Amino acid sequence: MSVVEGKELRIVGFLCNWCSYGGADTAGVSRFKQPTDLRIIRVPCSGRVDPLFVVKALINGADGVLVSGCHPRDCHYSDGNYYARRRLEMLKRFLPFVGIDARRFHYTWVSASEGQRWQQTVTEFTTLIHELGPTPAFPQDQTVLKEVRA
Amino acid sequence: MRVGVFICHCGNNIAGTVDVARAAEETAKLPHVVYSTHYMYTCSEPGQDEIKQAIKRENLDRVVVAACSPRMHELTFRRTVEKAGLNRYFFEMANIREHISWIGENKELNTNKAIEAVRMAVEKVIRDKPLHSTAFKINKRVLVIGAGVAGMQSALDCADGGLDVVLVEKSPAIGGMMARLDKTFPTIDCSICILGPKMVDVAQHEHISLHAYSEIEEIKGYVGNYQVKVRKKTPYVDWTKCTGCGECMEKCPTKNAYDRFNFGVAPTRAINIPFPQAIPKKATIDAQYCRQIQKGKCGVCAKVCRANAINFELPDQFVTEEVGAIIVASGYGLIDQELLPEYGGGRYPDVITGIQYERLLNASGPTSGHIQRPSDGTEPKSIVFVSCAGSRDKSIGIPYCSNFCCMYIAKQAILTKDHIPDSQSYVFYMDIRATGKGYDEFTRRAQEDYGAKYIRGRVSRIYPKGKKMIVQGADTLLGAKVEVEADLVVLATAATAAPGAAALAEKLHISYDTHGFYVESHPKLRPVETNTAGVYLAGAAQGPKDIPASVGQGSAAAAKVLALFSRDMLESDPAIARVNQNACVGCLKCVKTCPFQAIKEQELRGGEVVASVIETICAGCGVCTSTCPCGAIQLQHFTDNQLLAEVNSLCLS
């Protein structure tokens, strides 16, 4: 049992500790209501997010993946989010080649004070994923998939 | 492995929308979990005791607490498990309050989500490795950015505590906004009379080195060991020679330079000393207005200067200071009248701002303390004060209250009556916010003893009619339109972040809110700390504040630095990158991507080259880990295995 059938889809979020995780905290403290689908994984920096994490999540059954970091120029680690921006933009263009709808992956920047922006981000992305529906199942015999999944 | 799970009710904060009993029951079934319970307040002393006892009783070797954000209590619980004999990194937190109970309305969905959050934490905690910090030496010098009243207070407190202080001020003289004020509320103390001695103390203190007219160029390093590059902007005057006699200022032929100190109430000279009590009392040339610098002919100041201090070729200079902590007291700014077109947008000379009026009241101001209309120099008899000129106005993006305007308007109304006994002041206000000690009594005095007429309502329009200004507004208590004929209108313009606040925050790696004010670590319990270790906040850089609050924060920030420096060694965060040299192929991509130059190449005995992490410099961002093509460099506590285990716990099951 991962999500409540019929009510939720599987959405995985990677949030940097300093900005976006704090922004999600701020949204919570302000009681900004959000859909419940998102599950948050805390990482120190958006630059820690290996694009492979996103691909693995999507291939293994996530319906959407959201990555959020500090605004460019405001990275706690100087320029970790610049690396994230390059990698994740590349990833977004690469996803259709492995048969994944690129709309299922979104990356954005939310600061620790932007609770409202976080609420909006989560709500919009969740709505989009619900419009797209569950990720179609991948054929199980593809060797590429097996390698990625391993 | 024996994992214990502790689910917190947080009173009703979590238990109200999460079925904690069911969550405990379900999580008890997870692999490796041998004990799962729920408790009213896990962070309380009995709550922490419960964890310690359970570790002993159930022989636990890993602990998961499902409660609030780890940004709140991770350190608390790490200490708890450490006291019970576990490594403090054998602990994970599941955030079921900020990310679940406070944002979701459906109890069933919330409970399910909480169980999943615990499952993720369990998957991570069973892959946690024991980590140990190392101690490193700290440099017990402190940098204070901004020499307004907050920064000066911080600098003096630190210096009195025996620390060496580097004080950097952007403008040519210290004192900040307070040095411009005439009197202070609610005591009507002369501002410069109480600030002046502090300024002298700062200048003369053996432990304070002052860089005036300087800005922060670059900051490198980490808590305990920062390297700060300071740009000393050129004043085109050799300050080591300048005696501050002021003769250059008298003889300078450019008489229309913008006076930054007086907020343009009257023009000044291209070479000037900002005010009589200025510290340092040195002349500065405003290059924008200087005929010699702009057109290459003049040089009058150089001719009259007996100290031979003028140097039109003097370049900016750079100094590097090494410090262990930083206090940011960079102050605030004020909105431009252009944002208020309904009040004239700065077009009418007799509509001025509160700080400009302050300079008119001030004996050392351009009018020597005589209140005069900027348009014709006559004495105004009818003066209208408009509070919230920009503040609490969403339409221009300033929803917040500027904190001190209600009080300074009352003060200015009182002073106006003192200066011009037959004058009448009108104050348009939305609410009177006078919450400090003696503040409400003070605003009442303005009304009752000094006859200021307070009109509750906003001003809709200000326009000229003959020599007068017509102020149109509403009196919401009478429910009527009001029109006041004024000789002078004073706008309490909204306080904003200081110009350049965002750029400074980016150099310091601290966060700022949508308005540019710096964000404290916790709004109630950590008001002067930032989320960057070793960087503290004081004064209005964090949000609009009056003098007592700024001074209080200045001292508080100094106390934090003194506490930090009371030790000789600091403990490093061991959650840093580590290289598996057997797996490293020596491509050294990590060396190139590391934002901190914390990775160097190392030659092994066999001649092969591998990467090696410099422990004290690594900040733990993990950019290297996601760069490494063979997974050889791993950020401890956030390894690929751990993060993938979290992903898989969500997706594969």
Short mmCIF file of N, CA and C in Angstrom, two decimals, chain A residues 1-4 7-8 10-54 56-62 71-81 83 87 111-114 118 122 149-150, chain B residues 13 22 26 69-72 74 78 92-95 97-99 101-106 108-110 112-113 115-117 119-120 124 502-503 505-506 509-514 519 531-533 592-596 619-628 634-635 638-641 643-644 646-653:
data_model
loop_
_atom_site.label_atom_id
_atom_site.label_comp_id
_atom_site.label_asym_id
_atom_site.label_seq_id
_atom_site.Cartn_x
_atom_site.Cartn_y
_atom_site.Cartn_z
N MET A 1 0.84 -1.21 0.00
CA MET A 1 0.00 0.00 0.00
C MET A 1 0.87 1.25 0.00
N SER A 2 0.88 1.94 -1.10
CA SER A 2 1.70 3.14 -1.15
C SER A 2 0.85 4.37 -1.10
N VAL A 3 -0.18 4.39 -1.90
CA VAL A 3 -1.07 5.54 -1.86
C VAL A 3 -2.49 5.00 -1.71
N VAL A 4 -3.38 5.85 -1.29
CA VAL A 4 -4.76 5.41 -1.15
C VAL A 4 -5.39 5.36 -2.53
N LYS A 7 -7.67 7.88 -4.76
CA LYS A 7 -7.65 9.24 -4.23
C LYS A 7 -6.31 9.94 -4.47
N GLU A 8 -5.25 9.13 -4.48
CA GLU A 8 -3.93 9.73 -4.61
C GLU A 8 -3.16 9.08 -5.74
N ARG A 10 1.15 8.64 -7.05
CA ARG A 10 2.47 8.65 -6.38
C ARG A 10 3.31 9.80 -6.89
N ILE A 11 3.57 10.74 -6.03
CA ILE A 11 4.42 11.88 -6.42
C ILE A 11 5.57 11.97 -5.43
N VAL A 12 6.77 11.98 -5.97
CA VAL A 12 7.97 12.03 -5.14
C VAL A 12 8.60 13.41 -5.28
N GLY A 13 8.95 14.02 -4.16
CA GLY A 13 9.60 15.33 -4.22
C GLY A 13 10.99 15.26 -3.60
N PHE A 14 11.96 15.87 -4.27
CA PHE A 14 13.31 16.02 -3.69
C PHE A 14 13.47 17.49 -3.35
N LEU A 15 13.63 17.79 -2.06
CA LEU A 15 13.70 19.18 -1.64
C LEU A 15 15.02 19.47 -0.94
N CYS A 16 15.63 20.58 -1.28
CA CYS A 16 16.88 20.95 -0.61
C CYS A 16 16.56 21.41 0.80
N ASN A 17 17.45 21.09 1.70
CA ASN A 17 17.22 21.34 3.12
C ASN A 17 17.04 22.82 3.44
N TRP A 18 17.77 23.68 2.72
CA TRP A 18 17.89 25.07 3.18
C TRP A 18 16.77 25.96 2.69
N CYS A 19 16.31 25.73 1.46
CA CYS A 19 15.27 26.61 0.93
C CYS A 19 13.93 25.90 0.84
N SER A 20 13.83 24.93 -0.07
CA SER A 20 12.51 24.40 -0.37
C SER A 20 11.92 23.57 0.77
N TYR A 21 12.77 22.79 1.45
CA TYR A 21 12.26 22.04 2.59
C TYR A 21 11.74 23.02 3.63
N GLY A 22 12.49 24.11 3.82
CA GLY A 22 12.05 25.18 4.72
C GLY A 22 10.78 25.84 4.22
N GLY A 23 10.67 26.01 2.88
CA GLY A 23 9.47 26.60 2.31
C GLY A 23 8.26 25.72 2.56
N ALA A 24 8.47 24.40 2.45
CA ALA A 24 7.38 23.46 2.73
C ALA A 24 7.02 23.51 4.21
N ASP A 25 8.03 23.68 5.07
CA ASP A 25 7.76 23.86 6.51
C ASP A 25 6.94 25.13 6.74
N THR A 26 7.36 26.21 6.06
CA THR A 26 6.65 27.48 6.22
C THR A 26 5.19 27.33 5.79
N ALA A 27 4.98 26.61 4.69
CA ALA A 27 3.61 26.38 4.23
C ALA A 27 2.82 25.64 5.31
N GLY A 28 3.49 24.66 5.95
CA GLY A 28 2.83 23.89 7.01
C GLY A 28 2.50 24.76 8.21
N VAL A 29 3.50 25.54 8.64
CA VAL A 29 3.30 26.43 9.80
C VAL A 29 2.15 27.39 9.51
N SER A 30 2.03 27.84 8.26
CA SER A 30 0.96 28.78 7.91
C SER A 30 -0.35 28.06 7.61
N ARG A 31 -0.35 26.73 7.75
CA ARG A 31 -1.54 25.89 7.49
C ARG A 31 -2.09 26.10 6.08
N PHE A 32 -1.17 26.20 5.08
CA PHE A 32 -1.63 26.31 3.71
C PHE A 32 -1.97 24.90 3.22
N LYS A 33 -3.26 24.62 3.06
CA LYS A 33 -3.70 23.27 2.71
C LYS A 33 -3.19 22.86 1.33
N GLN A 34 -2.79 21.59 1.23
CA GLN A 34 -2.25 21.06 -0.03
C GLN A 34 -2.78 19.66 -0.26
N PRO A 35 -2.76 19.20 -1.53
CA PRO A 35 -3.08 17.79 -1.79
C PRO A 35 -2.08 16.90 -1.06
N THR A 36 -2.48 15.67 -0.74
CA THR A 36 -1.64 14.83 0.11
C THR A 36 -0.74 13.88 -0.68
N ASP A 37 -0.79 13.92 -2.00
CA ASP A 37 -0.07 12.91 -2.80
C ASP A 37 1.44 12.95 -2.63
N LEU A 38 2.00 14.14 -2.44
CA LEU A 38 3.46 14.30 -2.47
C LEU A 38 4.14 13.68 -1.26
N ARG A 39 5.23 12.93 -1.55
CA ARG A 39 6.10 12.41 -0.48
C ARG A 39 7.45 13.08 -0.62
N ILE A 40 7.94 13.65 0.47
CA ILE A 40 9.13 14.50 0.36
C ILE A 40 10.39 13.78 0.84
N ILE A 41 11.43 13.81 0.01
CA ILE A 41 12.74 13.29 0.39
C ILE A 41 13.66 14.49 0.58
N ARG A 42 14.26 14.58 1.76
CA ARG A 42 15.11 15.74 2.05
C ARG A 42 16.53 15.49 1.57
N VAL A 43 17.07 16.41 0.80
CA VAL A 43 18.47 16.33 0.37
C VAL A 43 19.15 17.63 0.81
N PRO A 44 20.48 17.61 1.00
CA PRO A 44 21.11 18.85 1.44
C PRO A 44 20.98 19.96 0.40
N CYS A 45 21.09 19.60 -0.88
CA CYS A 45 21.14 20.61 -1.93
C CYS A 45 20.49 20.02 -3.17
N SER A 46 19.85 20.86 -3.98
CA SER A 46 19.27 20.32 -5.22
C SER A 46 20.39 19.74 -6.10
N GLY A 47 21.63 20.22 -5.91
CA GLY A 47 22.77 19.68 -6.65
C GLY A 47 23.09 18.24 -6.25
N ARG A 48 22.52 17.79 -5.13
CA ARG A 48 22.72 16.39 -4.72
C ARG A 48 21.81 15.45 -5.50
N VAL A 49 20.81 15.99 -6.18
CA VAL A 49 19.85 15.14 -6.88
C VAL A 49 20.48 14.60 -8.15
N ASP A 50 20.72 13.30 -8.15
CA ASP A 50 21.23 12.63 -9.32
C ASP A 50 20.04 12.43 -10.28
N PRO A 51 20.17 12.84 -11.54
CA PRO A 51 19.04 12.66 -12.46
C PRO A 51 18.53 11.22 -12.48
N LEU A 52 19.43 10.31 -12.18
CA LEU A 52 19.03 8.90 -12.17
C LEU A 52 17.97 8.62 -11.10
N PHE A 53 18.02 9.39 -9.99
CA PHE A 53 16.99 9.21 -8.95
C PHE A 53 15.61 9.44 -9.56
N VAL A 54 15.53 10.47 -10.38
CA VAL A 54 14.25 10.84 -10.97
C VAL A 54 13.78 9.75 -11.92
N LYS A 56 14.72 6.63 -12.00
CA LYS A 56 14.38 5.40 -11.27
C LYS A 56 13.01 5.51 -10.64
N ALA A 57 12.72 6.67 -10.07
CA ALA A 57 11.41 6.84 -9.43
C ALA A 57 10.31 6.67 -10.47
N LEU A 58 10.48 7.31 -11.63
CA LEU A 58 9.42 7.26 -12.64
C LEU A 58 9.26 5.86 -13.23
N ILE A 59 10.40 5.18 -13.44
CA ILE A 59 10.32 3.83 -14.02
C ILE A 59 9.75 2.84 -13.01
N ASN A 60 10.06 3.09 -11.75
CA ASN A 60 9.61 2.14 -10.73
C ASN A 60 8.19 2.41 -10.24
N GLY A 61 7.53 3.37 -10.83
CA GLY A 61 6.10 3.49 -10.51
C GLY A 61 5.64 4.84 -10.01
N ALA A 62 6.53 5.81 -9.89
CA ALA A 62 6.04 7.14 -9.50
C ALA A 62 5.27 7.74 -10.67
N HIS A 71 16.54 29.47 -4.99
CA HIS A 71 16.54 30.27 -6.21
C HIS A 71 17.98 30.42 -6.71
N PRO A 72 18.16 30.42 -8.03
CA PRO A 72 19.51 30.65 -8.55
C PRO A 72 20.10 31.92 -7.94
N ARG A 73 21.37 31.88 -7.63
CA ARG A 73 22.12 32.94 -6.94
C ARG A 73 21.94 32.90 -5.43
N ASP A 74 20.97 32.12 -4.95
CA ASP A 74 20.72 32.13 -3.51
C ASP A 74 21.01 30.76 -2.89
N CYS A 75 21.86 29.97 -3.54
CA CYS A 75 22.13 28.61 -3.05
C CYS A 75 22.94 28.67 -1.76
N HIS A 76 22.54 27.85 -0.80
CA HIS A 76 23.27 27.78 0.46
C HIS A 76 24.72 27.35 0.23
N TYR A 77 24.93 26.57 -0.82
CA TYR A 77 26.28 26.09 -1.13
C TYR A 77 26.85 26.79 -2.36
N SER A 78 26.60 28.07 -2.48
CA SER A 78 27.11 28.90 -3.58
C SER A 78 26.50 28.58 -4.93
N ASP A 79 26.88 27.41 -5.50
CA ASP A 79 26.34 27.16 -6.82
C ASP A 79 25.88 25.73 -7.08
N GLY A 80 25.46 25.05 -6.02
CA GLY A 80 24.91 23.70 -6.20
C GLY A 80 23.69 23.70 -7.10
N ASN A 81 22.84 24.72 -6.97
CA ASN A 81 21.61 24.70 -7.78
C ASN A 81 21.86 25.02 -9.25
N TYR A 83 24.32 23.55 -10.88
CA TYR A 83 24.53 22.19 -11.39
C TYR A 83 23.18 21.50 -11.54
N ARG A 87 21.59 19.91 -15.02
CA ARG A 87 21.31 18.47 -15.10
C ARG A 87 19.82 18.22 -15.31
N SER A 111 11.98 29.45 -2.01
CA SER A 111 12.81 29.80 -0.87
C SER A 111 12.11 29.46 0.43
N ALA A 112 12.86 29.54 1.54
CA ALA A 112 12.33 29.13 2.84
C ALA A 112 11.19 30.03 3.30
N SER A 113 11.08 31.22 2.74
CA SER A 113 10.02 32.11 3.20
C SER A 113 8.77 32.01 2.30
N GLU A 114 8.90 31.26 1.20
CA GLU A 114 7.81 31.27 0.23
C GLU A 114 6.81 30.12 0.44
N TRP A 118 5.07 27.56 -2.33
CA TRP A 118 5.16 26.12 -2.22
C TRP A 118 3.78 25.49 -2.36
N VAL A 122 2.85 22.77 -5.29
CA VAL A 122 2.36 21.42 -5.02
C VAL A 122 0.98 21.23 -5.62
N ARG A 149 16.73 -0.03 -13.49
CA ARG A 149 16.02 -0.36 -12.25
C ARG A 149 16.97 -0.93 -11.21
N ALA A 150 17.99 -1.62 -11.67
CA ALA A 150 18.90 -2.31 -10.74
C ALA A 150 19.62 -1.32 -9.83
N ASN B 13 -1.66 18.96 17.46
CA ASN B 13 -1.12 19.42 16.19
C ASN B 13 -0.99 18.29 15.18
N ARG B 22 -2.97 4.24 15.06
CA ARG B 22 -2.91 3.35 13.91
C ARG B 22 -1.54 3.41 13.25
N GLU B 26 0.75 0.21 12.56
CA GLU B 26 1.18 -0.18 11.22
C GLU B 26 2.70 -0.16 11.09
N SER B 69 9.29 19.16 11.97
CA SER B 69 10.35 19.22 10.96
C SER B 69 11.71 18.96 11.60
N PRO B 70 12.58 18.23 10.89
CA PRO B 70 13.95 18.05 11.41
C PRO B 70 14.67 19.39 11.57
N ARG B 71 14.22 20.39 10.83
CA ARG B 71 14.83 21.72 10.98
C ARG B 71 14.53 22.28 12.36
N MET B 72 13.51 21.71 13.01
CA MET B 72 13.13 22.16 14.35
C MET B 72 13.87 21.37 15.43
N GLU B 74 15.76 18.09 15.04
CA GLU B 74 16.69 17.00 14.74
C GLU B 74 17.84 16.96 15.75
N ARG B 78 18.97 14.01 18.29
CA ARG B 78 20.31 13.43 18.12
C ARG B 78 21.02 13.37 19.47
N GLU B 92 16.80 9.18 12.57
CA GLU B 92 16.15 9.90 11.47
C GLU B 92 14.83 10.46 11.97
N MET B 93 14.41 11.52 11.30
CA MET B 93 13.16 12.15 11.66
C MET B 93 12.20 12.10 10.49
N ALA B 94 10.95 11.76 10.77
CA ALA B 94 9.91 11.85 9.73
C ALA B 94 9.06 13.07 10.06
N ASN B 95 8.95 13.95 9.09
CA ASN B 95 8.23 15.21 9.33
C ASN B 95 6.75 14.98 9.06
N ARG B 97 4.37 16.67 10.80
CA ARG B 97 3.58 17.83 11.23
C ARG B 97 3.51 18.88 10.11
N GLU B 98 4.62 19.58 9.84
CA GLU B 98 4.60 20.62 8.81
C GLU B 98 4.21 20.06 7.45
N HIS B 99 4.67 18.82 7.15
CA HIS B 99 4.44 18.30 5.81
C HIS B 99 3.21 17.40 5.72
N SER B 101 0.32 16.78 8.89
CA SER B 101 -0.89 17.05 9.66
C SER B 101 -1.38 18.49 9.49
N TRP B 102 -0.46 19.41 9.23
CA TRP B 102 -0.87 20.81 9.12
C TRP B 102 -1.38 21.19 7.73
N ILE B 103 -1.14 20.32 6.75
CA ILE B 103 -1.50 20.74 5.39
C ILE B 103 -2.59 19.86 4.78
N GLY B 104 -2.83 18.68 5.34
CA GLY B 104 -3.83 17.79 4.77
C GLY B 104 -5.07 17.75 5.65
N GLU B 105 -6.23 17.70 5.02
CA GLU B 105 -7.47 17.76 5.82
C GLU B 105 -8.08 16.39 6.06
N ASN B 106 -7.69 15.40 5.23
CA ASN B 106 -8.32 14.09 5.30
C ASN B 106 -7.50 13.17 6.22
N GLU B 108 -7.65 10.00 6.94
CA GLU B 108 -7.23 8.71 6.40
C GLU B 108 -5.98 8.90 5.52
N LEU B 109 -6.05 9.89 4.63
CA LEU B 109 -4.91 10.14 3.75
C LEU B 109 -3.69 10.58 4.55
N ASN B 110 -3.93 11.43 5.55
CA ASN B 110 -2.81 11.90 6.38
C ASN B 110 -2.14 10.75 7.11
N ASN B 112 -2.12 7.56 6.35
CA ASN B 112 -1.39 6.75 5.39
C ASN B 112 -0.07 7.41 5.00
N LYS B 113 -0.13 8.74 4.81
CA LYS B 113 1.08 9.47 4.42
C LYS B 113 2.11 9.45 5.56
N ILE B 115 2.45 7.09 7.78
CA ILE B 115 3.05 5.74 7.83
C ILE B 115 4.14 5.63 6.77
N GLU B 116 3.84 6.16 5.58
CA GLU B 116 4.85 6.14 4.50
C GLU B 116 6.09 6.94 4.88
N ALA B 117 5.87 8.08 5.53
CA ALA B 117 7.01 8.92 5.92
C ALA B 117 7.90 8.15 6.89
N ARG B 119 8.09 4.89 7.02
CA ARG B 119 8.73 3.81 6.29
C ARG B 119 9.98 4.30 5.55
N MET B 120 9.86 5.48 4.96
CA MET B 120 11.03 6.06 4.30
C MET B 120 12.16 6.29 5.30
N LYS B 124 15.94 4.64 5.51
CA LYS B 124 17.17 5.43 5.56
C LYS B 124 17.99 5.08 6.80
N ALA B 502 19.76 42.01 -1.14
CA ALA B 502 19.74 40.67 -1.73
C ALA B 502 21.15 40.24 -2.15
N ALA B 503 21.88 41.16 -2.76
CA ALA B 503 23.24 40.82 -3.22
C ALA B 503 24.13 40.44 -2.03
N ALA B 505 23.07 39.17 0.84
CA ALA B 505 22.60 37.87 1.33
C ALA B 505 23.19 36.74 0.51
N GLU B 506 23.30 36.97 -0.81
CA GLU B 506 23.84 35.93 -1.67
C GLU B 506 25.32 35.69 -1.38
N HIS B 509 25.30 33.67 1.84
CA HIS B 509 24.52 32.44 1.79
C HIS B 509 23.48 32.38 2.89
N ILE B 510 22.80 33.50 3.12
CA ILE B 510 21.65 33.50 4.04
C ILE B 510 20.41 33.79 3.21
N SER B 511 19.26 33.44 3.74
CA SER B 511 18.05 33.64 2.94
C SER B 511 17.37 34.97 3.26
N TYR B 512 16.62 35.46 2.30
CA TYR B 512 15.85 36.67 2.49
C TYR B 512 14.43 36.44 2.01
N ASP B 513 13.50 37.21 2.57
CA ASP B 513 12.10 36.98 2.20
C ASP B 513 11.75 37.77 0.94
N THR B 514 10.47 37.71 0.53
CA THR B 514 10.09 38.33 -0.73
C THR B 514 10.32 39.84 -0.73
N VAL B 519 16.10 36.39 6.67
CA VAL B 519 15.26 35.44 7.39
C VAL B 519 16.03 34.86 8.57
N ASN B 531 20.27 30.49 9.19
CA ASN B 531 20.49 29.07 8.96
C ASN B 531 21.91 28.78 8.52
N THR B 532 22.72 29.80 8.37
CA THR B 532 24.13 29.59 8.06
C THR B 532 24.92 29.74 9.36
N ALA B 533 25.61 28.68 9.75
CA ALA B 533 26.32 28.71 11.02
C ALA B 533 27.33 29.85 11.03
N LYS B 592 36.44 19.54 -10.09
CA LYS B 592 35.98 20.70 -10.86
C LYS B 592 34.64 21.22 -10.36
N THR B 593 33.76 20.32 -9.95
CA THR B 593 32.41 20.79 -9.61
C THR B 593 32.29 21.28 -8.17
N CYS B 594 33.17 20.86 -7.28
CA CYS B 594 33.02 21.23 -5.87
C CYS B 594 32.96 22.76 -5.72
N PRO B 595 31.87 23.29 -5.14
CA PRO B 595 31.77 24.75 -5.00
C PRO B 595 32.76 25.32 -3.99
N PHE B 596 33.41 24.47 -3.20
CA PHE B 596 34.24 24.97 -2.11
C PHE B 596 35.72 24.63 -2.27
N ALA B 619 31.53 21.24 2.82
CA ALA B 619 30.35 21.77 3.48
C ALA B 619 29.18 20.79 3.44
N GLY B 620 29.35 19.69 2.69
CA GLY B 620 28.32 18.66 2.70
C GLY B 620 27.16 18.89 1.75
N CYS B 621 27.42 19.49 0.58
CA CYS B 621 26.31 19.73 -0.35
C CYS B 621 25.98 18.50 -1.17
N GLY B 622 27.00 17.70 -1.48
CA GLY B 622 26.75 16.48 -2.23
C GLY B 622 26.75 16.64 -3.74
N VAL B 623 27.18 17.80 -4.23
CA VAL B 623 27.25 17.99 -5.68
C VAL B 623 28.22 16.97 -6.30
N CYS B 624 29.31 16.68 -5.57
CA CYS B 624 30.29 15.72 -6.06
C CYS B 624 29.68 14.33 -6.22
N THR B 625 28.82 13.97 -5.26
CA THR B 625 28.26 12.62 -5.27
C THR B 625 27.39 12.40 -6.51
N SER B 626 26.63 13.44 -6.87
CA SER B 626 25.79 13.26 -8.06
C SER B 626 26.60 13.51 -9.35
N THR B 627 27.85 13.93 -9.20
CA THR B 627 28.71 14.11 -10.38
C THR B 627 29.50 12.84 -10.69
N CYS B 628 29.91 12.13 -9.64
CA CYS B 628 30.81 10.99 -9.79
C CYS B 628 30.20 9.90 -10.67
N GLN B 634 30.94 9.57 -1.88
CA GLN B 634 29.60 9.52 -1.31
C GLN B 634 29.47 10.52 -0.18
N LEU B 635 28.40 11.33 -0.25
CA LEU B 635 28.10 12.24 0.85
C LEU B 635 27.54 11.41 1.99
N PHE B 638 23.78 10.96 3.32
CA PHE B 638 22.88 11.12 2.17
C PHE B 638 23.47 10.37 0.99
N THR B 639 23.83 9.10 1.21
CA THR B 639 24.48 8.33 0.16
C THR B 639 23.47 7.94 -0.91
N ASP B 640 23.97 7.54 -2.07
CA ASP B 640 23.09 7.06 -3.14
C ASP B 640 22.19 5.94 -2.63
N ASN B 641 22.78 5.03 -1.88
CA ASN B 641 22.00 3.90 -1.38
C ASN B 641 20.85 4.36 -0.50
N LEU B 643 19.33 7.38 -0.42
CA LEU B 643 18.28 8.12 -1.13
C LEU B 643 17.49 7.19 -2.03
N LEU B 644 18.18 6.22 -2.66
CA LEU B 644 17.46 5.28 -3.51
C LEU B 644 16.56 4.37 -2.68
N GLU B 646 15.01 5.29 -0.10
CA GLU B 646 13.81 6.09 0.16
C GLU B 646 12.89 6.09 -1.06
N VAL B 647 13.50 6.28 -2.24
CA VAL B 647 12.71 6.28 -3.47
C VAL B 647 12.00 4.94 -3.62
N ASN B 648 12.76 3.86 -3.43
CA ASN B 648 12.18 2.55 -3.64
C ASN B 648 11.09 2.23 -2.63
N SER B 649 11.25 2.72 -1.41
CA SER B 649 10.22 2.43 -0.41
C SER B 649 8.90 3.07 -0.84
N LEU B 650 9.00 4.14 -1.63
CA LEU B 650 7.77 4.79 -2.10
C LEU B 650 7.23 4.14 -3.35
N CYS B 651 8.15 3.76 -4.26
CA CYS B 651 7.70 3.39 -5.60
C CYS B 651 7.54 1.88 -5.80
N LEU B 652 8.41 1.10 -5.23
CA LEU B 652 8.40 -0.33 -5.56
C LEU B 652 7.36 -1.11 -4.78
N SER B 653 6.97 -0.60 -3.62
CA SER B 653 6.07 -1.41 -2.79
C SER B 653 4.64 -1.29 -3.25
#
